[in-house]
Structures are given as C-alpha cells and as structure tokens.
Amino acid sequence: MHRRWETETRYYETIVNTDLWGECVLVTVWGGKSSRLGGCRTVAIGEENVIKRLTRIQDERRKHGYVEAICKHIDDLEDLYLEERQLEAIRAEKSGVWGAMQQGGQLTANP
C-alpha cells in the first residue's frame, strides 16, 4: 500500500511492505519538492498496528496542511475532462458553421 500527501512545496509518503522474514514494515519518505532535502525511515510495526499508524499519520498530515495526492490528481483529471468537453463543444460549433458556409447556407443569429 502506497500513499502520498503533498503541500505546495513538500511531500510525505508511506509504503507498507513485508520484509524478508514476512514482518510488516512501514517505510516513510519525506522532503521538499524542489530541493534534495528529505529523509526516509523504515520501521517494523506488525500487521495489527498498520491501520492505527496510517490513521495517525493521515491526521498529522492534514493538520499540517497536506492533501492526499490522489485527491489533487482527481481534481486535475476533473479539470482536464471539463476542458476537453468545452473544446469538443467549440469544435462542434465551428464545424457546424464551416459546414453551413461550405453548403452556401445562410448563417443567422439566434435571438
């Protein structure tokens, strides 16, 4: 399981894996988006503590103004979708005008 939180300038990631002995480990990675500063920590936490630890991390990140990256990307995708719909509408409108001009039709404004 991999989760990422971001602010304008910082990021924080959590990765849940198993080690060579089958134990559950939590890897946390943090740093600046435009700098090389940051860090990484790996902690064996046991399977029973994963949800508690991730919930606590999520609450801390939100308190410090971080937004989960998937939420940001969903907003970006929604904006892209809306822009594509607008572009399609503009193209359809232009092709309708162009088609009428090619056929020698009269263009009238709708009141």
PDB file of C-alpha atoms in Angstrom:
ATOM      1  CA  MET A   1       0.000   0.000   0.000  1.00  0.00           C
ATOM      2  CA  HIS A   2       1.439   3.339  -1.059  1.00  0.00           C
ATOM      3  CA  ARG A   3       0.026   6.747  -0.092  1.00  0.00           C
ATOM      4  CA  ARG A   4       1.327  10.255  -0.734  1.00  0.00           C
ATOM      5  CA  TRP A   5       0.429  13.647   0.741  1.00  0.00           C
ATOM      6  CA  GLU A   6       1.576  16.995  -0.630  1.00  0.00           C
ATOM      7  CA  THR A   7       1.660  20.703   0.050  1.00  0.00           C
ATOM      8  CA  GLU A   8       2.838  23.288  -2.458  1.00  0.00           C
ATOM      9  CA  THR A   9       6.471  22.684  -1.517  1.00  0.00           C
ATOM     10  CA  ARG A  10       6.649  19.410   0.446  1.00  0.00           C
ATOM     11  CA  TYR A  11       5.680  15.739   0.166  1.00  0.00           C
ATOM     12  CA  TYR A  12       5.236  12.828   2.566  1.00  0.00           C
ATOM     13  CA  GLU A  13       4.815   9.179   1.549  1.00  0.00           C
ATOM     14  CA  THR A  14       4.011   5.943   3.329  1.00  0.00           C
ATOM     15  CA  ILE A  15       4.663   2.490   1.919  1.00  0.00           C
ATOM     16  CA  VAL A  16       3.592  -0.708   3.669  1.00  0.00           C
ATOM     17  CA  ASN A  17       5.642  -3.784   2.740  1.00  0.00           C
ATOM     18  CA  THR A  18       6.819  -7.053   4.201  1.00  0.00           C
ATOM     19  CA  ASP A  19      10.458  -7.710   4.974  1.00  0.00           C
ATOM     20  CA  LEU A  20      12.441 -10.895   4.283  1.00  0.00           C
ATOM     21  CA  TRP A  21      11.013 -12.565   7.394  1.00  0.00           C
ATOM     22  CA  GLY A  22       7.414 -11.789   6.474  1.00  0.00           C
ATOM     23  CA  GLU A  23       7.035  -9.000   9.033  1.00  0.00           C
ATOM     24  CA  CYS A  24       5.041  -5.900   8.181  1.00  0.00           C
ATOM     25  CA  VAL A  25       7.179  -2.767   7.798  1.00  0.00           C
ATOM     26  CA  LEU A  26       6.253   0.855   7.267  1.00  0.00           C
ATOM     27  CA  VAL A  27       8.516   2.997   5.105  1.00  0.00           C
ATOM     28  CA  THR A  28       8.044   6.770   5.415  1.00  0.00           C
ATOM     29  CA  VAL A  29       9.648   9.184   2.966  1.00  0.00           C
ATOM     30  CA  TRP A  30       9.516  12.977   3.165  1.00  0.00           C
ATOM     31  CA  GLY A  31      11.137  16.002   1.645  1.00  0.00           C
ATOM     32  CA  GLY A  32      10.900  19.150  -0.433  1.00  0.00           C
ATOM     33  CA  LYS A  33       9.607  19.081  -3.986  1.00  0.00           C
ATOM     34  CA  SER A  34      12.261  21.433  -5.299  1.00  0.00           C
ATOM     35  CA  SER A  35      15.164  20.508  -3.039  1.00  0.00           C
ATOM     36  CA  ARG A  36      17.245  17.481  -2.257  1.00  0.00           C
ATOM     37  CA  LEU A  37      16.457  17.712   1.441  1.00  0.00           C
ATOM     38  CA  GLY A  38      14.372  14.969   2.990  1.00  0.00           C
ATOM     39  CA  GLY A  39      14.607  11.612   4.616  1.00  0.00           C
ATOM     40  CA  CYS A  40      13.461   8.035   4.809  1.00  0.00           C
ATOM     41  CA  ARG A  41      12.684   5.739   7.716  1.00  0.00           C
ATOM     42  CA  THR A  42      11.771   2.041   7.829  1.00  0.00           C
ATOM     43  CA  VAL A  43      10.039   0.690  10.937  1.00  0.00           C
ATOM     44  CA  ALA A  44       8.811  -2.829  11.678  1.00  0.00           C
ATOM     45  CA  ILE A  45       5.304  -2.220  13.016  1.00  0.00           C
ATOM     46  CA  GLY A  46       3.477  -5.518  12.810  1.00  0.00           C
ATOM     47  CA  GLU A  47       0.325  -6.158  10.815  1.00  0.00           C
ATOM     48  CA  GLU A  48      -2.011  -5.356  13.709  1.00  0.00           C
ATOM     49  CA  ASN A  49      -0.672  -1.784  14.033  1.00  0.00           C
ATOM     50  CA  VAL A  50      -0.726  -0.744  10.358  1.00  0.00           C
ATOM     51  CA  ILE A  51      -4.193   0.834  10.300  1.00  0.00           C
ATOM     52  CA  LYS A  52      -3.644   2.716  13.586  1.00  0.00           C
ATOM     53  CA  ARG A  53      -0.302   4.097  12.425  1.00  0.00           C
ATOM     54  CA  LEU A  54      -1.574   5.113   8.975  1.00  0.00           C
ATOM     55  CA  THR A  55      -4.609   6.820  10.515  1.00  0.00           C
ATOM     56  CA  ARG A  56      -2.368   8.785  12.865  1.00  0.00           C
ATOM     57  CA  ILE A  57      -0.059   9.800  10.005  1.00  0.00           C
ATOM     58  CA  GLN A  58      -3.029  10.876   7.881  1.00  0.00           C
ATOM     59  CA  ASP A  59      -4.393  13.030  10.719  1.00  0.00           C
ATOM     60  CA  GLU A  60      -0.968  14.627  11.267  1.00  0.00           C
ATOM     61  CA  ARG A  61      -0.508  15.378   7.573  1.00  0.00           C
ATOM     62  CA  ARG A  62      -3.946  17.010   7.325  1.00  0.00           C
ATOM     63  CA  LYS A  63      -3.224  19.065  10.440  1.00  0.00           C
ATOM     64  CA  HIS A  64      -0.077  20.396   8.758  1.00  0.00           C
ATOM     65  CA  GLY A  65      -1.910  21.332   5.547  1.00  0.00           C
ATOM     66  CA  TYR A  66      -1.051  18.328   3.391  1.00  0.00           C
ATOM     67  CA  VAL A  67      -3.557  16.952   0.866  1.00  0.00           C
ATOM     68  CA  GLU A  68      -3.515  13.337  -0.229  1.00  0.00           C
ATOM     69  CA  ALA A  69      -2.052  13.257  -3.737  1.00  0.00           C
ATOM     70  CA  ILE A  70      -4.852  11.199  -5.234  1.00  0.00           C
ATOM     71  CA  CYS A  71      -7.331  13.921  -4.261  1.00  0.00           C
ATOM     72  CA  LYS A  72      -5.198  16.512  -6.042  1.00  0.00           C
ATOM     73  CA  HIS A  73      -4.902  14.298  -9.116  1.00  0.00           C
ATOM     74  CA  ILE A  74      -8.641  13.637  -9.211  1.00  0.00           C
ATOM     75  CA  ASP A  75      -9.236  17.400  -9.218  1.00  0.00           C
ATOM     76  CA  ASP A  76      -6.708  17.771 -12.050  1.00  0.00           C
ATOM     77  CA  LEU A  77      -8.408  14.997 -14.027  1.00  0.00           C
ATOM     78  CA  GLU A  78     -11.805  16.595 -13.484  1.00  0.00           C
ATOM     79  CA  ASP A  79     -10.481  19.946 -14.753  1.00  0.00           C
ATOM     80  CA  LEU A  80      -8.981  18.214 -17.786  1.00  0.00           C
ATOM     81  CA  TYR A  81     -12.274  16.439 -18.506  1.00  0.00           C
ATOM     82  CA  LEU A  82     -14.234  19.692 -18.334  1.00  0.00           C
ATOM     83  CA  GLU A  83     -11.743  21.443 -20.601  1.00  0.00           C
ATOM     84  CA  GLU A  84     -11.987  18.613 -23.144  1.00  0.00           C
ATOM     85  CA  ARG A  85     -15.804  18.889 -23.128  1.00  0.00           C
ATOM     86  CA  GLN A  86     -15.546  22.642 -23.741  1.00  0.00           C
ATOM     87  CA  LEU A  87     -13.085  22.083 -26.581  1.00  0.00           C
ATOM     88  CA  GLU A  88     -15.396  19.490 -28.157  1.00  0.00           C
ATOM     89  CA  ALA A  89     -18.300  21.945 -27.959  1.00  0.00           C
ATOM     90  CA  ILE A  90     -16.212  24.672 -29.615  1.00  0.00           C
ATOM     91  CA  ARG A  91     -15.083  22.288 -32.361  1.00  0.00           C
ATOM     92  CA  ALA A  92     -18.648  21.102 -32.966  1.00  0.00           C
ATOM     93  CA  GLU A  93     -19.824  24.701 -33.156  1.00  0.00           C
ATOM     94  CA  LYS A  94     -17.067  25.617 -35.629  1.00  0.00           C
ATOM     95  CA  SER A  95     -17.674  22.554 -37.794  1.00  0.00           C
ATOM     96  CA  GLY A  96     -21.382  23.437 -37.912  1.00  0.00           C
ATOM     97  CA  VAL A  97     -20.557  26.978 -39.049  1.00  0.00           C
ATOM     98  CA  TRP A  98     -17.982  25.707 -41.543  1.00  0.00           C
ATOM     99  CA  GLY A  99     -20.388  23.107 -42.900  1.00  0.00           C
ATOM    100  CA  ALA A 100     -23.098  25.743 -43.422  1.00  0.00           C
ATOM    101  CA  MET A 101     -20.610  28.039 -45.183  1.00  0.00           C
ATOM    102  CA  GLN A 102     -19.468  25.231 -47.498  1.00  0.00           C
ATOM    103  CA  GLN A 103     -23.052  24.442 -48.467  1.00  0.00           C
ATOM    104  CA  GLY A 104     -23.768  28.086 -49.172  1.00  0.00           C
ATOM    105  CA  GLY A 105     -26.265  28.267 -46.358  1.00  0.00           C
ATOM    106  CA  GLN A 106     -27.202  31.460 -44.614  1.00  0.00           C
ATOM    107  CA  LEU A 107     -25.999  31.974 -41.057  1.00  0.00           C
ATOM    108  CA  THR A 108     -28.426  33.709 -38.751  1.00  0.00           C
ATOM    109  CA  ALA A 109     -28.032  34.658 -35.148  1.00  0.00           C
ATOM    110  CA  ASN A 110     -30.474  33.150 -32.713  1.00  0.00           C
ATOM    111  CA  PRO A 111     -32.375  35.876 -30.852  1.00  0.00           C
TER     112      PRO A 111
END
